[in-house]
Short mmCIF file of C-alpha atoms in Angstrom, two decimals:
data_model
loop_
_atom_site.label_atom_id
_atom_site.label_comp_id
_atom_site.label_asym_id
_atom_site.label_seq_id
_atom_site.Cartn_x
_atom_site.Cartn_y
_atom_site.Cartn_z
CA MET V 1 23.08 79.99 118.76
CA ALA V 2 23.60 80.14 122.49
CA SER V 3 26.88 81.99 122.17
CA ILE V 4 25.34 84.84 120.26
CA ALA V 5 22.50 85.21 122.79
CA THR V 6 24.95 85.74 125.61
CA CYS V 7 26.52 88.63 123.75
CA PHE V 8 23.40 90.73 124.15
CA THR V 9 22.85 90.87 127.92
CA LEU V 10 24.07 94.46 128.08
CA PRO V 11 21.69 97.11 129.33
CA PRO V 12 19.54 98.72 126.61
CA LYS V 13 21.25 101.63 124.84
CA PRO V 14 19.56 104.87 123.83
CA HIS V 15 17.51 104.78 120.68
CA PRO V 16 19.90 105.43 117.76
CA ARG V 17 17.28 107.36 115.82
CA LEU V 18 18.40 110.67 117.23
CA ILE V 19 21.64 111.28 119.03
CA SER V 20 22.04 114.58 120.81
CA LYS V 21 25.03 116.44 119.38
CA PRO V 22 26.21 120.04 119.24
CA SER V 23 23.94 122.02 116.97
CA LEU V 24 24.55 123.48 113.58
CA PHE V 25 22.56 126.62 114.20
CA PRO V 26 22.56 129.04 117.18
CA ILE V 27 18.78 128.94 117.73
CA ARG V 28 17.50 129.56 121.28
CA PRO V 29 13.93 129.96 122.59
CA SER V 30 12.88 133.59 122.82
CA THR V 31 11.26 135.27 125.80
CA SER V 32 8.27 136.36 123.76
CA PRO V 33 4.85 135.15 124.95
CA PRO V 34 3.88 131.87 123.29
CA LEU V 35 1.34 131.64 120.52
CA PRO V 36 -1.78 129.61 121.09
CA PRO V 37 -1.06 125.86 121.07
CA PHE V 38 -0.46 124.64 117.55
CA SER V 39 -1.82 121.37 116.25
CA THR V 40 0.77 118.61 116.19
CA ARG V 41 0.63 114.89 116.34
CA LEU V 42 1.76 114.45 119.96
CA ARG V 43 0.41 110.94 120.26
CA HIS V 44 3.62 109.12 120.86
CA SER V 45 5.42 107.51 123.73
CA ARG V 46 7.83 109.21 126.10
CA PRO V 47 11.00 107.96 124.33
CA SER V 48 9.94 109.67 121.08
CA LEU V 49 9.20 112.90 122.87
CA THR V 50 12.49 112.82 124.72
CA LEU V 51 14.34 112.16 121.51
CA ALA V 52 12.58 115.00 119.73
CA ARG V 53 13.37 117.37 122.56
CA ALA V 54 16.98 116.20 122.45
CA GLY V 55 16.93 117.08 118.77
CA LEU V 56 15.88 120.63 119.63
CA ASP V 57 18.50 120.90 122.32
CA ALA V 58 21.08 119.75 119.75
CA LEU V 59 20.48 122.86 117.69
CA THR V 60 22.81 125.06 119.77
CA GLY V 61 26.43 124.21 119.10
CA ILE V 62 28.43 124.69 115.93
CA LYS V 63 28.42 128.25 114.72
CA PRO V 64 28.53 128.53 110.94
CA GLY V 65 31.14 130.81 109.54
CA ALA V 66 33.69 130.31 112.29
CA ALA V 67 35.50 127.50 110.41
CA VAL V 68 34.98 125.06 107.57
CA GLU V 69 33.69 122.11 109.51
CA SER V 70 33.86 119.80 106.50
CA ASP V 71 37.65 120.22 106.35
CA LYS V 72 37.82 118.36 109.68
CA LEU V 73 36.29 115.26 108.09
CA PRO V 74 38.36 112.56 106.42
CA SER V 75 38.20 113.11 102.65
CA ASP V 76 36.79 109.64 102.04
CA VAL V 77 33.97 110.11 104.60
CA ARG V 78 33.08 113.50 103.15
CA LYS V 79 32.97 112.27 99.56
CA ARG V 80 30.89 109.21 100.40
CA THR V 81 28.47 111.31 102.43
CA MET V 82 28.00 113.78 99.62
CA ASP V 83 27.43 111.02 97.07
CA ALA V 84 24.76 109.55 99.36
CA VAL V 85 23.11 112.95 99.78
CA ASP V 86 23.01 113.39 96.01
CA ALA V 87 21.59 109.89 95.54
CA CYS V 88 18.77 110.65 98.03
CA GLY V 89 17.86 113.96 96.44
CA GLY V 90 19.37 116.28 99.11
CA ARG V 91 16.94 115.30 101.92
CA VAL V 92 18.24 112.51 104.11
CA THR V 93 18.22 110.85 107.50
CA VAL V 94 21.34 109.57 109.19
CA GLY V 95 20.24 106.05 108.32
CA ASP V 96 19.90 106.91 104.64
CA VAL V 97 23.50 108.12 104.46
CA SER V 98 24.82 105.32 106.65
CA SER V 99 23.27 102.59 104.52
CA ARG V 100 24.11 104.09 101.14
CA ALA V 101 27.65 105.17 101.98
CA GLY V 102 28.51 102.21 104.18
CA LEU V 103 29.50 104.50 107.05
CA LYS V 104 29.02 104.03 110.78
CA LEU V 105 26.02 105.91 112.12
CA ASN V 106 28.16 108.35 114.15
CA GLN V 107 30.36 109.00 111.11
CA ALA V 108 27.35 109.75 108.98
CA GLN V 109 25.84 112.06 111.59
CA ASN V 110 29.08 114.01 112.13
CA ALA V 111 29.54 114.38 108.35
CA LEU V 112 25.95 115.59 107.84
CA GLN V 113 26.30 118.13 110.65
CA ALA V 114 29.50 119.50 109.21
CA LEU V 115 28.15 119.69 105.63
CA ALA V 116 24.92 121.37 106.75
CA ALA V 117 26.87 123.94 108.76
CA ASP V 118 29.04 124.80 105.75
CA THR V 119 26.42 124.81 103.00
CA GLU V 120 23.43 126.57 104.64
CA GLY V 121 21.59 123.28 104.98
CA PHE V 122 18.82 123.03 107.54
CA LEU V 123 17.18 120.46 109.80
CA GLU V 124 13.65 119.13 109.92
CA VAL V 125 12.21 117.30 112.90
CA SER V 126 9.30 114.88 112.53
CA ASP V 127 6.46 114.35 115.00
CA GLU V 128 8.24 111.19 116.12
CA GLY V 129 11.52 112.88 116.83
CA ASP V 130 13.38 111.96 113.63
CA VAL V 131 15.92 114.49 112.41
CA LEU V 132 16.32 115.05 108.68
CA TYR V 133 19.07 117.00 106.96
CA VAL V 134 18.02 119.08 103.94
CA PHE V 135 20.64 120.56 101.59
CA PRO V 136 20.27 123.17 98.82
CA LYS V 137 20.81 122.05 95.25
CA ASP V 138 24.00 124.08 94.94
CA TYR V 139 25.51 122.85 98.25
CA ARG V 140 28.53 121.41 96.49
CA ALA V 141 29.33 124.78 94.90
CA LYS V 142 28.92 126.55 98.21
CA LEU V 143 31.19 124.08 99.95
CA LEU V 144 33.79 124.34 97.21
CA GLY V 145 33.75 128.11 97.56
CA LYS V 146 34.52 127.89 101.27
CA SER V 147 36.93 124.96 101.44
CA PHE V 148 40.49 125.48 100.27
CA ARG V 149 41.11 121.80 101.00
CA MET V 150 38.52 120.68 98.51
CA ARG V 151 39.99 122.99 95.83
CA ILE V 152 43.48 121.67 96.37
CA GLU V 153 42.58 117.97 96.60
CA PRO V 154 42.32 117.40 92.79
CA VAL V 155 45.80 118.91 92.38
CA LEU V 156 47.20 116.71 95.13
CA ASP V 157 45.58 113.65 93.57
CA LYS V 158 47.21 114.44 90.24
CA ALA V 159 50.55 115.01 91.95
CA LYS V 160 50.21 111.65 93.73
CA ALA V 161 49.44 109.87 90.49
CA GLY V 162 52.39 111.57 88.86
CA THR V 163 54.70 110.55 91.68
CA GLU V 164 53.55 106.92 91.43
CA TYR V 165 54.16 107.02 87.66
CA VAL V 166 57.67 108.43 88.16
CA ALA V 167 58.41 105.70 90.74
CA ARG V 168 57.36 102.94 88.35
CA VAL V 169 59.28 104.37 85.42
CA SER V 170 62.34 105.13 87.54
CA PHE V 171 62.62 101.53 88.66
CA GLY V 172 62.38 100.30 85.08
CA THR V 173 64.87 102.92 83.88
CA ALA V 174 67.24 101.83 86.67
CA LEU V 175 67.35 98.30 85.16
CA ILE V 176 68.41 99.66 81.75
CA ALA V 177 70.91 102.02 83.41
CA SER V 178 72.33 99.15 85.50
CA ILE V 179 72.85 96.95 82.46
CA VAL V 180 74.56 99.80 80.58
CA LEU V 181 76.86 100.65 83.51
CA VAL V 182 77.75 97.04 84.38
CA TYR V 183 78.65 95.93 80.87
CA THR V 184 80.46 99.20 80.11
CA ALA V 185 82.49 98.64 83.29
CA ILE V 186 83.25 95.06 82.26
CA ILE V 187 84.48 96.24 78.84
CA VAL V 188 86.57 99.05 80.37
CA ALA V 189 88.07 96.73 83.00
CA LEU V 190 88.98 94.04 80.47
CA SER V 191 90.48 96.61 78.08
CA SER V 192 92.46 98.11 80.94
CA SER V 193 93.72 94.70 81.96
CA ARG V 194 94.86 93.87 78.43
CA SER V 195 96.65 97.17 78.22
CA GLU V 196 98.62 96.37 81.37
CA ASP V 197 99.59 92.98 79.94
CA ASP V 198 100.76 94.51 76.66
CA ASN V 199 102.71 97.16 78.61
CA ARG V 200 101.81 99.83 76.08
CA GLY V 201 101.35 102.58 78.56
CA ARG V 202 97.74 103.10 77.67
CA ARG V 203 96.28 102.34 81.05
CA GLY V 204 92.74 103.60 81.30
CA ARG V 205 92.45 104.44 77.53
CA SER V 206 89.96 101.70 76.72
CA TYR V 207 88.50 103.61 73.79
CA ASP V 208 91.52 102.53 71.72
CA SER V 209 90.60 98.86 72.04
CA GLY V 210 88.56 98.90 68.90
CA PHE V 211 85.21 99.06 70.69
CA THR V 212 83.39 102.36 70.64
CA PHE V 213 80.42 102.95 72.95
CA TYR V 214 78.60 106.17 73.40
CA MET V 215 75.31 106.87 75.12
CA SER V 216 74.13 110.36 75.94
CA PRO V 217 72.20 110.75 79.24
CA VAL V 218 69.45 112.32 77.16
CA ASP V 219 68.90 108.94 75.47
CA LEU V 220 67.39 107.61 78.70
CA PHE V 221 64.54 110.11 78.52
CA TRP V 222 62.77 108.16 75.79
CA PHE V 223 62.03 105.59 78.49
CA TRP V 224 60.07 108.25 80.32
CA ASP V 225 57.74 109.08 77.42
CA PRO V 226 54.33 107.83 78.55
CA TYR V 227 53.29 107.42 74.88
CA TYR V 228 56.53 105.98 73.47
CA TYR V 229 55.51 102.34 73.40
CA ARG V 230 52.02 103.28 72.41
CA ARG V 231 53.50 104.75 69.27
CA ARG V 232 56.01 101.95 68.74
CA ARG V 233 53.67 99.05 69.47
CA VAL V 234 50.06 98.58 68.42
CA GLN V 235 48.02 97.93 71.54
CA SER V 236 44.39 96.92 71.46
CA GLU V 237 43.61 98.29 74.94
CA ASP V 238 45.20 100.67 77.42
CA SER V 239 45.17 97.86 79.95
CA LYS V 240 48.55 96.67 78.60
CA LEU V 241 51.40 98.19 80.51
CA LYS V 242 54.24 100.04 78.83
CA PHE V 243 57.43 97.99 78.92
CA ILE V 244 59.24 100.19 81.46
CA GLU V 245 56.23 100.02 83.82
CA SER V 246 56.01 96.27 83.31
CA ILE V 247 59.42 95.98 84.99
CA PHE V 248 57.98 97.52 88.13
CA SER V 249 54.92 95.31 87.82
CA PHE V 250 57.04 92.19 87.58
CA VAL V 251 59.00 92.99 90.75
CA PHE V 252 56.39 94.71 92.98
CA GLY V 253 53.09 93.74 91.42
CA ASP V 254 50.15 96.03 90.72
CA GLY V 255 48.81 96.76 94.17
CA ASP V 256 45.87 95.45 96.09
CA PRO V 257 43.01 94.55 93.68
CA ASN V 258 40.58 94.78 96.59
CA GLN V 259 41.45 98.33 97.56
CA GLY V 260 38.29 100.11 98.60
CA ILE V 261 36.28 96.87 98.50
CA GLU V 262 35.39 97.10 102.21
CA GLU V 263 33.49 100.27 101.39
CA GLU V 264 31.57 98.35 98.74
CA ARG V 265 30.91 95.50 101.18
CA TRP V 266 29.28 97.80 103.71
CA LYS V 267 27.28 99.53 101.04
CA LEU V 268 25.87 96.15 99.96
CA ILE V 269 25.03 95.23 103.54
CA GLY V 270 23.37 98.60 104.28
CA LYS V 271 21.43 98.49 101.05
CA TYR V 272 20.28 94.94 101.71
CA ILE V 273 19.10 95.68 105.25
CA THR V 274 17.25 98.79 104.07
CA SER V 275 15.55 96.88 101.23
CA LYS V 276 14.30 94.34 103.77
CA GLY V 277 12.66 96.87 106.07
CA GLY V 278 15.40 96.85 108.70
CA VAL V 279 14.83 93.30 110.01
CA VAL V 280 16.96 90.41 108.75
CA ALA V 281 18.11 86.94 109.71
CA ALA V 282 21.80 86.27 110.20
CA GLU V 283 21.73 83.86 107.25
CA GLU V 284 20.73 86.68 104.96
CA LEU V 285 23.92 88.63 105.70
CA ALA V 286 26.20 85.60 105.65
CA PRO V 287 26.86 85.98 101.87
CA TYR V 288 28.43 89.37 102.57
CA LEU V 289 30.51 88.58 105.65
CA ASP V 290 33.56 86.53 106.61
CA LEU V 291 32.25 83.33 108.25
CA LYS V 292 34.17 81.86 111.13
CA GLY V 293 35.28 78.42 110.03
CA GLY V 294 33.39 78.86 106.80
CA THR V 295 30.07 77.85 108.38
CA MET V 296 26.95 79.68 109.66
CA ASP V 297 26.72 77.63 112.89
CA ASP V 298 28.03 80.49 115.03
CA GLU V 299 26.19 83.77 114.43
CA THR V 300 28.95 85.92 115.95
CA TYR V 301 29.92 86.85 112.39
CA ILE V 302 27.07 89.34 112.40
CA LEU V 303 28.48 91.36 115.32
CA PRO V 304 30.39 93.85 113.08
CA VAL V 305 27.11 94.69 111.33
CA LEU V 306 25.32 95.25 114.66
CA LEU V 307 28.08 97.57 115.83
CA ARG V 308 28.23 99.61 112.62
CA TYR V 309 24.51 100.08 112.15
CA GLU V 310 23.51 99.88 115.82
CA GLY V 311 21.32 96.82 115.39
CA GLU V 312 19.79 94.73 118.13
CA PRO V 313 18.57 91.10 118.37
CA VAL V 314 14.85 90.44 118.57
CA ILE V 315 12.99 87.16 119.13
CA ASP V 316 10.01 86.25 116.97
CA GLU V 317 7.03 84.22 118.06
CA GLU V 318 8.73 80.94 117.14
CA GLY V 319 11.86 81.72 119.15
CA ASN V 320 14.09 82.59 116.20
CA ILE V 321 16.72 85.24 116.67
CA LEU V 322 16.37 88.07 114.14
CA TYR V 323 18.20 91.39 113.96
CA GLN V 324 16.52 94.79 113.81
CA PHE V 325 18.17 98.03 112.71
CA PRO V 326 15.87 100.91 113.79
CA SER V 327 18.02 103.66 112.25
CA LEU V 328 17.75 102.03 108.85
CA GLN V 329 13.97 101.82 109.10
CA ARG V 330 13.59 105.61 108.97
CA THR V 331 14.07 107.15 105.57
CA ALA V 332 13.38 110.43 103.82
CA SER V 333 12.83 108.72 100.46
CA SER V 334 10.44 105.98 99.44
CA GLN V 335 12.11 102.59 99.11
CA ARG V 336 10.79 99.08 98.69
CA SER V 337 10.79 97.15 101.92
CA GLY V 338 9.65 93.85 100.45
CA ARG V 339 7.61 92.74 103.48
CA LYS V 340 5.69 89.82 102.06
CA GLU V 341 6.88 89.71 98.53
CA TYR V 342 9.03 86.72 99.39
CA VAL V 343 6.11 84.25 99.61
CA GLY V 344 6.24 81.71 96.85
CA ARG V 345 9.40 83.21 95.26
CA ARG V 346 13.01 82.18 95.09
CA TRP V 347 15.44 84.25 97.09
CA ALA V 348 17.50 84.88 93.90
CA ASP V 349 14.43 86.38 92.22
CA PHE V 350 13.36 88.28 95.32
CA VAL V 351 16.60 90.22 95.79
CA VAL V 352 16.40 93.22 93.51
CA GLY V 353 19.28 95.66 92.95
CA VAL V 354 21.68 93.97 95.42
CA ASP V 355 24.41 91.49 94.56
CA LYS V 356 23.66 87.99 95.85
CA PHE V 357 27.00 87.67 97.62
CA PHE V 358 30.19 89.54 98.20
CA SER V 359 33.21 88.34 96.22
CA GLU V 360 36.81 89.33 96.75
CA LYS V 361 39.16 89.58 93.80
CA LYS V 362 42.23 87.41 93.64
CA TRP V 363 45.69 88.95 93.55
CA GLN V 364 47.68 88.85 90.34
CA PHE V 365 51.39 88.21 90.39
CA SER V 366 51.65 90.75 87.58
CA SER V 367 49.30 92.21 84.98
CA THR V 368 51.97 91.85 82.32
CA SER V 369 51.66 89.31 79.53
CA ILE V 370 53.77 86.15 79.44
CA SER V 371 56.01 87.49 76.70
CA GLU V 372 56.59 90.74 78.64
CA ARG V 373 57.37 88.79 81.77
CA ALA V 374 59.84 86.61 79.88
CA LEU V 375 61.57 89.70 78.44
CA VAL V 376 61.74 91.44 81.83
CA ALA V 377 63.11 88.28 83.49
CA GLY V 378 65.65 87.94 80.70
CA LEU V 379 66.88 91.50 81.20
CA GLY V 380 67.00 90.97 84.95
CA GLY V 381 69.01 87.76 84.44
CA LEU V 382 71.36 89.58 82.08
CA ASN V 383 71.90 92.28 84.66
CA LEU V 384 72.49 89.75 87.48
CA PHE V 385 74.95 87.78 85.32
CA GLY V 386 76.85 91.03 84.52
CA VAL V 387 77.02 92.01 88.20
CA ILE V 388 78.50 88.62 89.09
CA ILE V 389 81.13 88.85 86.35
CA LEU V 390 81.94 92.46 87.24
CA GLY V 391 82.33 91.49 90.90
CA ALA V 392 84.87 88.86 89.99
CA ILE V 393 86.79 91.33 87.75
CA LEU V 394 86.85 94.03 90.44
CA LYS V 395 88.43 91.54 92.88
CA ASP V 396 91.35 91.24 90.46
CA SER V 397 94.17 93.39 91.87
CA THR V 398 95.55 94.04 88.34
CA VAL V 399 92.58 96.34 87.58
CA ALA V 400 93.43 99.85 88.70
CA PRO V 401 90.50 101.59 90.47
CA VAL V 402 90.76 104.88 88.68
CA GLY V 403 88.31 107.00 86.70
CA PHE V 404 85.17 105.22 85.59
CA ILE V 405 86.15 101.97 87.38
CA LYS V 406 86.51 103.90 90.63
CA PHE V 407 83.03 105.24 90.25
CA ILE V 408 81.63 101.78 89.52
CA THR V 409 83.45 100.39 92.53
CA SER V 410 81.85 102.98 94.79
CA ILE V 411 78.26 102.15 93.65
CA PHE V 412 78.82 98.44 93.17
CA PRO V 413 77.06 97.48 96.43
CA LEU V 414 73.94 99.27 95.15
CA LEU V 415 74.19 97.42 91.83
CA GLN V 416 74.41 94.14 93.73
CA ILE V 417 71.37 94.92 95.86
CA TYR V 418 69.34 95.94 92.86
CA ALA V 419 70.31 92.83 90.86
CA GLY V 420 69.62 90.50 93.79
CA SER V 421 66.33 92.08 94.88
CA PHE V 422 65.10 92.00 91.28
CA PHE V 423 64.45 88.30 91.73
CA ALA V 424 64.30 87.94 95.50
CA ILE V 425 61.27 90.27 95.87
CA PRO V 426 59.17 88.56 93.19
CA LEU V 427 60.03 85.16 94.69
CA VAL V 428 58.86 86.14 98.17
CA ARG V 429 55.82 87.90 96.72
CA TRP V 430 54.85 84.78 94.77
CA PHE V 431 54.55 82.77 97.98
CA ILE V 432 52.56 85.60 99.65
CA VAL V 433 50.22 85.94 96.69
CA SER V 434 49.62 82.17 96.57
CA LYS V 435 48.71 82.08 100.29
CA THR V 436 46.52 85.17 100.02
CA ASN V 437 44.64 83.81 97.02
CA ALA V 438 44.03 80.50 98.79
CA ASP V 439 42.45 82.35 101.73
CA ILE V 440 40.38 84.54 99.35
CA GLU V 441 39.14 81.46 97.51
CA LYS V 442 38.16 79.82 100.79
CA ARG V 443 36.17 82.90 101.91
CA ASN V 444 34.51 83.28 98.53
CA ARG V 445 33.46 79.61 98.52
CA ALA V 446 31.93 79.97 102.03
CA ARG V 447 29.94 83.07 100.98
CA LEU V 448 28.82 81.41 97.74
CA LYS V 449 27.66 78.36 99.69
CA SER V 450 25.59 80.51 102.07
CA ALA V 451 24.07 82.39 99.09
CA ARG V 452 23.06 79.12 97.48
CA ALA V 453 21.47 77.98 100.75
CA LEU V 454 19.24 81.07 100.55
CA GLU V 455 18.28 80.36 96.94
CA SER V 456 16.58 77.14 98.06
CA PRO V 457 16.00 77.49 101.79
CA ASP V 458 14.84 74.56 103.88
CA ILE V 459 11.58 74.75 105.83
CA SER V 460 13.06 76.18 109.06
CA LEU V 461 15.06 78.87 107.22
CA ARG V 462 12.11 79.72 105.03
CA ARG V 463 9.87 80.27 108.10
CA LYS V 464 12.62 82.41 109.65
CA LEU V 465 12.87 84.58 106.55
CA LEU V 466 9.09 84.96 106.39
CA SER V 467 9.06 86.01 110.06
CA ALA V 468 11.69 88.63 109.32
CA ARG V 469 9.58 89.97 106.47
CA ASP V 470 6.51 90.13 108.68
CA MET V 471 8.45 92.11 111.34
CA ALA V 472 9.92 94.46 108.76
CA GLN V 473 8.76 98.03 108.65
CA GLN V 474 9.85 101.18 106.96
CA THR V 475 8.75 104.72 107.81
CA VAL V 476 8.97 107.26 105.07
CA ILE V 477 9.21 110.72 106.62
CA GLY V 478 7.37 113.06 104.30
CA GLN V 479 6.67 116.74 104.62
CA ASP V 480 3.34 115.99 106.29
CA LYS V 481 5.17 114.56 109.28
CA ILE V 482 7.51 117.54 109.80
CA VAL V 483 6.62 119.63 112.86
CA TYR V 484 9.78 121.74 113.14
CA SER V 485 12.29 123.15 110.68
CA THR V 486 15.28 125.41 111.15
CA ASP V 487 14.52 126.92 107.78
CA LYS V 488 11.49 128.81 109.03
CA ASP V 489 11.23 132.48 109.94
CA LEU V 490 13.18 133.17 113.15
CA ILE V 491 10.24 134.68 115.12
CA GLU V 492 7.84 131.88 114.12
CA GLN V 493 10.53 129.36 114.86
CA ASP V 494 11.16 130.74 118.34
CA TYR V 495 7.46 130.63 119.20
CA GLU V 496 7.06 127.07 118.01
CA ALA V 497 10.21 125.92 119.72
CA GLN V 498 9.10 127.48 123.01
CA ASP V 499 5.63 125.96 122.79
CA TRP V 500 6.96 122.60 121.79
CA ASP V 501 9.44 122.59 124.66
CA ARG V 502 6.67 123.53 127.11
CA ARG V 503 4.45 120.67 125.88
CA PHE V 504 7.27 118.17 126.21
CA ARG V 505 7.98 119.22 129.79
CA GLU V 506 4.32 118.94 130.73
CA ILE V 507 4.02 115.42 129.30
CA GLU V 508 7.27 114.29 130.90
CA LYS V 509 6.14 115.60 134.30
CA SER V 510 2.82 113.80 133.97
CA ASP V 511 4.72 110.50 133.59
#
């Protein structure tokens, strides 16, 4: 506990509720005489006034129409932000988007600014200095009409998927092609050798040996038919791989099963913190994090959460260290905070709509069935055996390197590499998968253990959780709290901005 306390001796940082950034709209105070003072709720402390004024000053930067600002965002950040905006009904705070999309606060703010600039969204400022982003219902259509990148992304995604499919099928086709070439070369070489021994002058005319083999290059294309094995074999589900793709799966596996799971982890954490009114104990987040040494003795495991959501430690009346996230306590939509609903209830029953702990998926060696794996391994072994035999034959000086044999000799190193790597890669991968799964199992057990500790907390942990619920708060910013909006008439907006700015300056000077 002492180690975590020493991590927070840094000077206090600015309130994360409103960060001054270049504006979306070129709005400047006019020189017109001010209207009579308007009625606002200016009953707040200097930090809130300063932040609100910073919000007004931030409205003078990005000029809409000059460029598509959303194209400068990473595609993943843009998509997650838009999904969060849709989930919140088009009116959001930075904290709403950060918690729902699992983004860092600065990422969420930059994305919201860019989207608002491109889609004719506008800002609202509350009497406490909170900034809300409001988007029109058709903002996606407006953005799609401006952004060439968004229009081309679906095409690129399909092209990427097609390329991956071609790679998988090509590797499987290469095994069939290798077997055909290797055993054809063996037959040709043996026939040529017998012809030399018989001294019949038919060197290189192996087709007279009594064996006839013909395969048109077109015949390989049936391997490329995505629906071939679906027609030839009755499959109950599409989850079964086609045989040619199962060859690639056997050698290289099926990719990371936890791809994109970090995004889900941060969504869970953000959703949990928000549902608890922005104040939590470290033990509450342990089921979602990677615990150092698998225990909760050292609370440094919560540092990544504090950095992402700009949280800060607070001390309750009993001396317990809790963690507050001010930006996640301000929302544009009503959400349950669960302040005192915990009393007399199990933690498992109390958590609503959030998974009890974060679980990683284990890696599979291959998604193929046992019979498919045996067939693939058998073909690979047949190919490896043929390459070994062909290598011994090619070392025989009596075999003349002409025609087809000359071609096979030139590509023989590639055939050897393919045959050897067909088993070397899966062997190495098996050890890696085993070690990775052991680590995943260890982390999952630690998170499950911490989740079970919360289901039946001891007296000290229970008092700590109750204290966190008592300190929790959530401010829903409704229309009644809005004192400034960039969506208003320009003249009215200039007057109000000028009067508001004057009032802020007067109050700041009086301090």
